[in-house]
CSV table of C-alpha atoms in Angstrom, one decimal:
chain,number,residue,atom,x,y,z
A,1,UNK,CA,50.2,163.5,27.9
A,2,UNK,CA,52.6,162.6,30.6
A,3,UNK,CA,55.1,165.2,32.0
A,4,UNK,CA,57.9,163.8,31.0
A,5,UNK,CA,56.7,163.5,27.4
A,6,UNK,CA,55.7,167.4,27.5
A,7,UNK,CA,59.3,168.1,29.0
A,8,UNK,CA,61.0,166.2,26.1
A,9,UNK,CA,58.7,168.3,23.6
A,10,UNK,CA,59.9,171.5,24.9
A,11,UNK,CA,63.3,170.2,25.1
A,12,UNK,CA,63.8,169.5,21.8
A,13,UNK,CA,61.6,172.7,20.4
A,14,UNK,CA,63.8,174.8,22.4
A,15,UNK,CA,67.0,172.9,20.9
A,16,UNK,CA,65.6,173.2,17.4
A,17,UNK,CA,64.7,177.0,17.5
A,18,UNK,CA,68.3,177.5,18.9
A,19,UNK,CA,69.7,175.5,16.0
A,20,UNK,CA,68.3,178.3,13.6
A,21,UNK,CA,69.9,181.7,13.5
A,22,UNK,CA,67.9,184.8,12.8
A,23,UNK,CA,68.6,184.6,9.3
A,24,UNK,CA,67.3,181.3,9.1
A,25,UNK,CA,71.3,179.9,8.8
A,26,UNK,CA,71.8,176.8,11.0
A,27,UNK,CA,74.0,176.9,14.0
A,28,UNK,CA,76.1,174.5,16.0
A,29,UNK,CA,73.8,171.6,17.3
A,30,UNK,CA,75.7,169.2,19.6
A,31,UNK,CA,74.3,165.5,20.3
A,32,UNK,CA,75.6,163.3,23.3
A,33,UNK,CA,76.1,159.8,22.1
A,34,UNK,CA,76.1,156.8,24.9
A,35,UNK,CA,78.7,154.0,24.2
A,36,UNK,CA,80.5,151.5,26.6
A,37,UNK,CA,84.0,150.2,27.4
A,38,UNK,CA,86.5,151.9,25.1
A,39,UNK,CA,87.1,152.8,21.2
A,40,UNK,CA,87.4,149.5,19.3
A,41,UNK,CA,85.9,148.0,16.1
A,42,UNK,CA,82.7,147.6,17.7
A,43,UNK,CA,82.3,151.4,17.7
A,44,UNK,CA,84.2,152.2,14.5
A,45,UNK,CA,81.2,152.9,12.6
A,46,UNK,CA,80.1,155.2,15.3
A,47,UNK,CA,83.2,157.1,15.3
A,48,UNK,CA,83.5,157.4,11.4
A,49,UNK,CA,79.8,158.5,11.6
A,50,UNK,CA,80.5,161.7,13.8
A,51,UNK,CA,84.0,162.4,11.6
A,52,UNK,CA,81.8,162.5,8.4
A,53,UNK,CA,78.9,164.6,10.1
A,54,UNK,CA,81.1,167.2,11.3
A,55,UNK,CA,83.0,167.6,7.8
A,56,UNK,CA,79.8,167.6,5.8
A,57,UNK,CA,78.3,170.4,8.1
A,58,UNK,CA,81.4,172.4,8.4
A,59,UNK,CA,81.6,171.6,12.3
A,60,UNK,CA,78.0,172.6,12.7
A,61,UNK,CA,76.7,169.6,13.8
A,62,UNK,CA,79.0,167.2,16.2
A,63,UNK,CA,78.5,164.0,17.9
A,64,UNK,CA,80.1,163.7,21.2
A,65,UNK,CA,81.0,160.7,22.0
A,66,UNK,CA,80.9,159.0,25.4
A,67,UNK,CA,82.4,155.9,26.6
A,68,UNK,CA,80.1,154.9,29.7
A,69,UNK,CA,79.9,158.3,31.2
A,70,UNK,CA,76.1,158.6,30.3
A,71,UNK,CA,74.6,155.5,31.2
A,72,UNK,CA,75.1,152.0,31.6
A,73,UNK,CA,75.2,149.7,28.7
A,74,UNK,CA,72.0,148.0,29.3
A,75,UNK,CA,70.2,151.7,30.3
A,76,UNK,CA,70.9,153.2,27.0
A,77,UNK,CA,67.7,152.2,25.5
A,78,UNK,CA,66.0,153.8,28.5
A,79,UNK,CA,68.0,156.9,28.3
A,80,UNK,CA,67.3,157.5,24.6
A,81,UNK,CA,63.4,157.4,25.6
A,82,UNK,CA,64.0,160.0,28.3
A,83,UNK,CA,65.5,162.0,26.1
A,84,UNK,CA,68.7,161.7,28.1
A,85,UNK,CA,71.0,161.5,25.0
A,86,UNK,CA,70.6,161.8,21.7
A,87,UNK,CA,71.8,158.6,20.0
A,88,UNK,CA,73.3,155.5,21.7
A,89,UNK,CA,74.3,151.7,21.0
A,90,UNK,CA,72.7,148.8,22.7
A,91,UNK,CA,72.4,145.1,22.5
A,92,UNK,CA,69.3,143.5,22.2
A,93,UNK,CA,70.0,140.1,24.1
A,94,UNK,CA,71.1,142.7,27.1
A,95,UNK,CA,67.2,143.4,27.7
A,96,UNK,CA,65.3,141.1,25.3
A,97,UNK,CA,62.0,142.0,27.3
A,98,UNK,CA,62.6,145.8,26.0
A,99,UNK,CA,62.8,145.0,22.7
A,100,UNK,CA,61.4,141.7,21.7
A,101,UNK,CA,61.4,142.2,18.1
A,102,UNK,CA,65.1,142.7,17.7
A,103,UNK,CA,65.6,139.2,19.4
A,104,UNK,CA,64.7,137.6,16.3
A,105,UNK,CA,68.2,138.6,15.1
A,106,UNK,CA,69.8,136.9,18.2
A,107,UNK,CA,68.0,133.2,17.4
A,108,UNK,CA,70.8,130.7,16.9
A,109,UNK,CA,71.9,129.4,14.0
A,110,UNK,CA,70.3,131.6,11.6
A,111,UNK,CA,73.0,131.0,8.9
A,112,UNK,CA,74.4,134.3,8.3
A,113,UNK,CA,77.6,133.8,6.6
A,114,UNK,CA,79.4,137.1,6.5
A,115,UNK,CA,79.4,140.9,8.0
A,116,UNK,CA,77.7,142.2,5.0
A,117,UNK,CA,75.2,139.8,4.9
A,118,UNK,CA,74.5,140.7,8.6
A,119,UNK,CA,74.1,144.0,7.7
A,120,UNK,CA,71.8,143.5,4.9
A,121,UNK,CA,69.9,141.0,6.7
A,122,UNK,CA,69.4,143.8,10.0
A,123,UNK,CA,68.6,146.9,7.8
A,124,UNK,CA,65.7,144.5,6.5
A,125,UNK,CA,64.5,143.5,9.8
A,126,UNK,CA,64.8,147.2,11.2
A,127,UNK,CA,62.5,148.7,8.6
A,128,UNK,CA,59.6,146.2,9.4
A,129,UNK,CA,56.8,147.7,10.4
A,130,UNK,CA,56.5,145.7,13.8
A,131,UNK,CA,60.2,146.5,14.5
A,132,UNK,CA,59.5,150.3,14.1
A,133,UNK,CA,56.7,150.0,16.4
A,134,UNK,CA,58.6,148.0,19.0
A,135,UNK,CA,61.2,151.0,19.0
A,136,UNK,CA,58.7,153.6,18.9
A,137,UNK,CA,57.8,152.6,22.4
A,138,UNK,CA,61.1,153.6,23.2
A,139,UNK,CA,61.1,157.1,21.2
A,140,UNK,CA,63.8,155.5,19.1
A,141,UNK,CA,64.5,155.4,15.6
A,142,UNK,CA,67.0,152.8,14.4
A,143,UNK,CA,69.9,154.1,12.6
A,144,UNK,CA,72.4,151.2,11.8
A,145,UNK,CA,73.6,147.8,12.7
A,146,UNK,CA,76.9,146.8,14.8
A,147,UNK,CA,77.7,143.9,12.3
A,148,UNK,CA,79.4,141.3,14.3
A,149,UNK,CA,80.9,137.7,13.2
A,150,UNK,CA,79.9,134.6,14.6
A,151,UNK,CA,80.4,134.3,18.4
A,152,UNK,CA,82.8,131.5,19.6
A,153,UNK,CA,83.8,130.3,23.1
A,154,UNK,CA,87.4,131.2,24.8
A,155,UNK,CA,87.5,129.2,28.1
A,156,UNK,CA,89.7,128.2,31.2
A,157,UNK,CA,90.9,124.9,32.3
A,158,UNK,CA,90.8,121.5,30.6
A,159,UNK,CA,89.8,121.7,27.0
A,160,UNK,CA,86.4,120.4,25.6
A,161,UNK,CA,86.8,117.2,24.0
A,162,UNK,CA,83.2,117.1,23.0
A,163,UNK,CA,80.0,119.4,22.8
A,164,UNK,CA,79.1,117.3,25.7
A,165,UNK,CA,81.8,118.3,28.1
A,166,UNK,CA,80.3,122.0,28.3
A,167,UNK,CA,77.5,120.5,30.4
A,168,UNK,CA,76.8,122.3,33.5
A,169,UNK,CA,79.7,124.9,32.5
A,170,UNK,CA,79.0,128.5,33.4
A,171,UNK,CA,79.3,130.4,30.2
A,172,UNK,CA,79.1,134.2,29.7
A,173,UNK,CA,76.1,134.6,26.8
A,174,UNK,CA,73.2,136.5,25.7
A,175,UNK,CA,70.5,136.4,23.3
A,176,UNK,CA,69.8,133.4,21.5
A,177,UNK,CA,73.7,132.0,21.9
A,178,UNK,CA,72.4,131.7,25.7
A,179,UNK,CA,69.6,129.7,24.3
A,180,UNK,CA,72.1,127.3,22.4
A,181,UNK,CA,74.1,127.0,26.0
A,182,UNK,CA,70.9,125.6,27.6
A,183,UNK,CA,70.4,123.2,24.7
A,184,UNK,CA,73.8,121.9,25.6
A,185,UNK,CA,72.9,121.9,29.3
A,186,UNK,CA,75.4,124.8,30.3
A,187,UNK,CA,74.5,127.2,32.2
A,188,UNK,CA,74.4,131.0,30.5
A,189,UNK,CA,75.4,133.8,32.5
A,190,UNK,CA,74.4,137.2,31.8
A,191,UNK,CA,77.2,139.8,33.1
A,192,UNK,CA,78.5,143.0,31.8
A,193,UNK,CA,81.2,142.4,28.6
A,194,UNK,CA,83.4,144.8,31.1
A,195,UNK,CA,83.4,142.2,33.9
A,196,UNK,CA,84.0,139.1,31.7
A,197,UNK,CA,87.8,139.1,32.4
A,198,UNK,CA,87.7,139.2,36.5
A,199,UNK,CA,84.8,136.4,36.3
A,200,UNK,CA,87.3,134.1,34.2
A,201,UNK,CA,90.2,134.7,36.3
A,202,UNK,CA,88.1,133.7,39.5
A,203,UNK,CA,86.4,130.9,37.8
A,204,UNK,CA,83.0,132.1,38.2
A,205,UNK,CA,82.7,131.3,34.5
A,206,UNK,CA,84.3,128.8,32.6
A,207,UNK,CA,83.9,130.3,29.3
A,208,UNK,CA,82.6,133.3,27.3
A,209,UNK,CA,81.3,133.7,24.1
A,210,UNK,CA,82.3,136.8,22.4
A,211,UNK,CA,83.1,138.0,18.7
A,212,UNK,CA,86.8,138.2,18.0
A,213,UNK,CA,87.1,141.9,18.8
A,214,UNK,CA,85.6,141.5,21.9
A,215,UNK,CA,88.2,139.0,22.9
A,216,UNK,CA,91.0,140.9,22.1
A,217,UNK,CA,89.2,144.3,23.2
A,218,UNK,CA,88.2,142.9,26.8
A,219,UNK,CA,91.6,140.7,27.6
A,220,UNK,CA,90.1,137.1,27.4
A,221,UNK,CA,93.1,135.4,25.7
A,222,UNK,CA,95.0,136.7,28.7
A,223,UNK,CA,95.2,133.3,30.9
A,224,UNK,CA,92.6,131.4,28.7
A,225,UNK,CA,93.3,128.0,27.7
A,226,UNK,CA,91.0,127.0,25.0
A,227,UNK,CA,89.0,128.6,22.0
A,228,UNK,CA,86.2,126.7,20.0
A,229,UNK,CA,86.9,127.6,16.1
A,230,UNK,CA,83.8,126.0,14.7
A,231,UNK,CA,81.0,126.4,17.4
A,232,UNK,CA,79.3,129.4,15.4
A,233,UNK,CA,76.2,129.6,17.4
A,234,UNK,CA,75.1,132.6,16.4
A,235,UNK,CA,75.7,136.6,17.0
A,236,UNK,CA,74.3,139.3,19.0
A,237,UNK,CA,72.6,142.4,16.9
A,238,UNK,CA,73.6,145.9,18.8
A,239,UNK,CA,71.8,148.5,16.9
A,240,UNK,CA,72.7,152.3,16.9
A,241,UNK,CA,69.7,154.4,17.6
A,242,UNK,CA,68.6,157.9,17.8
A,243,UNK,CA,65.9,159.8,20.0
A,244,UNK,CA,62.6,160.6,17.6
A,245,UNK,CA,62.6,164.0,18.8
A,246,UNK,CA,66.3,164.6,18.5
A,247,UNK,CA,66.1,163.4,14.7
A,248,UNK,CA,62.9,165.4,14.3
A,249,UNK,CA,64.6,168.7,15.5
A,250,UNK,CA,67.6,168.7,13.1
A,251,UNK,CA,67.3,170.8,10.2
A,252,UNK,CA,67.1,169.3,6.5
A,253,UNK,CA,70.7,169.9,6.0
A,254,UNK,CA,71.9,168.4,9.4
A,255,UNK,CA,69.8,165.4,8.9
A,256,UNK,CA,70.7,164.7,5.5
A,257,UNK,CA,74.2,164.8,6.7
A,258,UNK,CA,73.5,162.1,9.1
A,259,UNK,CA,71.5,160.0,7.1
A,260,UNK,CA,73.8,160.1,4.1
A,261,UNK,CA,77.0,158.8,6.3
A,262,UNK,CA,75.3,155.6,7.3
A,263,UNK,CA,76.8,153.6,4.4
A,264,UNK,CA,80.2,155.1,4.4
A,265,UNK,CA,80.3,154.6,8.3
A,266,UNK,CA,79.5,150.9,7.6
A,267,UNK,CA,81.7,150.6,4.8
A,268,UNK,CA,84.6,152.1,7.2
A,269,UNK,CA,83.7,149.5,9.8
A,270,UNK,CA,83.7,146.5,7.5
A,271,UNK,CA,87.0,147.4,6.3
A,272,UNK,CA,88.6,148.2,10.0
A,273,UNK,CA,87.0,144.5,11.1
A,274,UNK,CA,88.9,142.9,8.2
A,275,UNK,CA,92.1,144.7,7.8
A,276,UNK,CA,92.8,145.2,11.8
A,277,UNK,CA,90.8,143.2,13.8
A,278,UNK,CA,91.0,139.9,12.3
A,279,UNK,CA,94.7,140.3,11.1
A,280,UNK,CA,95.0,140.4,14.6
A,281,UNK,CA,93.0,137.6,15.9
A,282,UNK,CA,95.2,134.5,14.8
A,283,UNK,CA,98.9,136.2,16.1
A,284,UNK,CA,97.2,136.8,19.2
A,285,UNK,CA,95.6,133.2,19.6
A,286,UNK,CA,99.1,131.9,19.1
A,287,UNK,CA,100.9,134.5,21.3
A,288,UNK,CA,98.6,133.6,24.1
A,289,UNK,CA,99.3,129.9,23.7
A,290,UNK,CA,95.5,129.1,23.2
A,291,UNK,CA,94.9,125.5,22.2
A,292,UNK,CA,92.2,125.5,19.0
A,293,UNK,CA,89.0,123.1,19.9
A,294,UNK,CA,86.8,122.0,17.0
A,295,UNK,CA,83.9,120.3,17.6
A,296,UNK,CA,82.8,117.2,15.4
A,297,UNK,CA,80.3,118.4,12.2
A,298,UNK,CA,77.7,115.9,13.0
A,299,UNK,CA,77.6,116.6,16.3
A,300,UNK,CA,77.4,120.3,15.5
A,301,UNK,CA,74.2,119.5,13.2
A,302,UNK,CA,72.9,117.5,15.9
A,303,UNK,CA,73.0,120.8,18.2
A,304,UNK,CA,71.7,123.0,15.3
A,305,UNK,CA,68.6,121.0,14.8
A,306,UNK,CA,68.2,121.0,18.6
A,307,UNK,CA,68.5,124.5,18.9
A,308,UNK,CA,65.7,125.1,16.2
A,309,UNK,CA,63.4,122.3,17.7
A,310,UNK,CA,63.5,123.8,21.3
A,311,UNK,CA,65.0,127.6,21.6
A,312,UNK,CA,63.6,129.0,18.3
A,313,UNK,CA,60.1,127.3,18.8
A,314,UNK,CA,60.0,128.5,22.5
A,315,UNK,CA,61.0,132.0,21.4
A,316,UNK,CA,57.9,132.1,18.7
A,317,UNK,CA,55.6,130.8,21.6
A,318,UNK,CA,57.1,133.4,24.1
A,319,UNK,CA,56.6,136.4,21.8
A,320,UNK,CA,53.4,135.5,20.4
A,321,UNK,CA,51.7,135.5,23.7
A,322,UNK,CA,53.0,139.2,24.0
A,323,UNK,CA,51.3,140.1,21.0
A,324,UNK,CA,54.4,140.2,18.9
A,325,UNK,CA,54.0,138.7,15.3
A,326,UNK,CA,56.8,136.3,16.0
A,327,UNK,CA,56.1,133.8,13.3
A,328,UNK,CA,55.8,136.4,10.6
A,329,UNK,CA,59.3,137.8,11.8
A,330,UNK,CA,61.2,134.7,11.9
A,331,UNK,CA,59.7,133.7,8.2
A,332,UNK,CA,61.0,137.3,7.3
A,333,UNK,CA,64.6,137.0,8.5
A,334,UNK,CA,64.6,133.2,7.2
A,335,UNK,CA,63.5,134.8,4.0
A,336,UNK,CA,65.9,137.8,3.9
A,337,UNK,CA,68.9,135.2,4.9
A,338,UNK,CA,68.1,133.2,2.0
A,339,UNK,CA,68.0,136.4,-0.2
A,340,UNK,CA,71.1,137.8,0.9
A,341,UNK,CA,73.3,134.7,0.9
A,342,UNK,CA,76.7,135.2,-0.8
A,343,UNK,CA,77.3,133.4,-4.0
A,344,UNK,CA,78.8,130.0,-3.8
């Protein structure tokens, strides 16, 4: 066993000892939670989780939410592996090489229609043995998803009058959305969300692929000229994870308080996204004078077919070489999408 692993074990053995009083009573436990940006729709479930855990334990178990002070957003999984903090949020598309199994949820045009379905499909995949093993390499357990709607582009300059007009454009996109952009012969650029507004202002990129809350949170509407209302190439998967050692060190009551709060935290998230974020979206577009762009449905169908033929097939082959059961995972996701589809 390496020195780092031993140090981590001692750390959590010490923490669990401190968490139990001489009479067997649990005393205060604090977890540090690594997020980024600022509080927004994307983090509302984590905020609610912290509130619920504190309430259920009468303040004996507290989640200290930190927005950017603990790690860079692309280093949160590394921080979890090292035991630098106990909980974190990350996006699979930031580093698919670190979490190849999760990247299946970011493939383009999977057909997920609602946030509720996004939760159901994500949770099914999170319990898949290959995904559990993938996360175990980082000493991590997947706690809950951060369900996001379909992404669309906000851009500057002349509005594209067809999908072809996006050819050779620099577009901020990650994961499967980046793959869809490559099918369009656009140039996907993976830059942090916090740097996107500056990149649009100086025209380093022509467009950015975000969900509505992120367009609002990172001010991409300011100075934007157009928005694609029906491109819908896919979404990103951004789970909340916990360090395995920290989870194992919790008392039974604290562990129950954490795990039993997940569903309520996700319900709060869904309500917030619908009643706050989406209620702001249309008025914000209008106030900013952003032109809506709607692409031809036939052209979109061609793009979907081409993305499945190239991007999805390439993902399968690339990950099979790495020993990932990619074909099985893809079929697992497609089955989960079919089984959780909203009733028509």
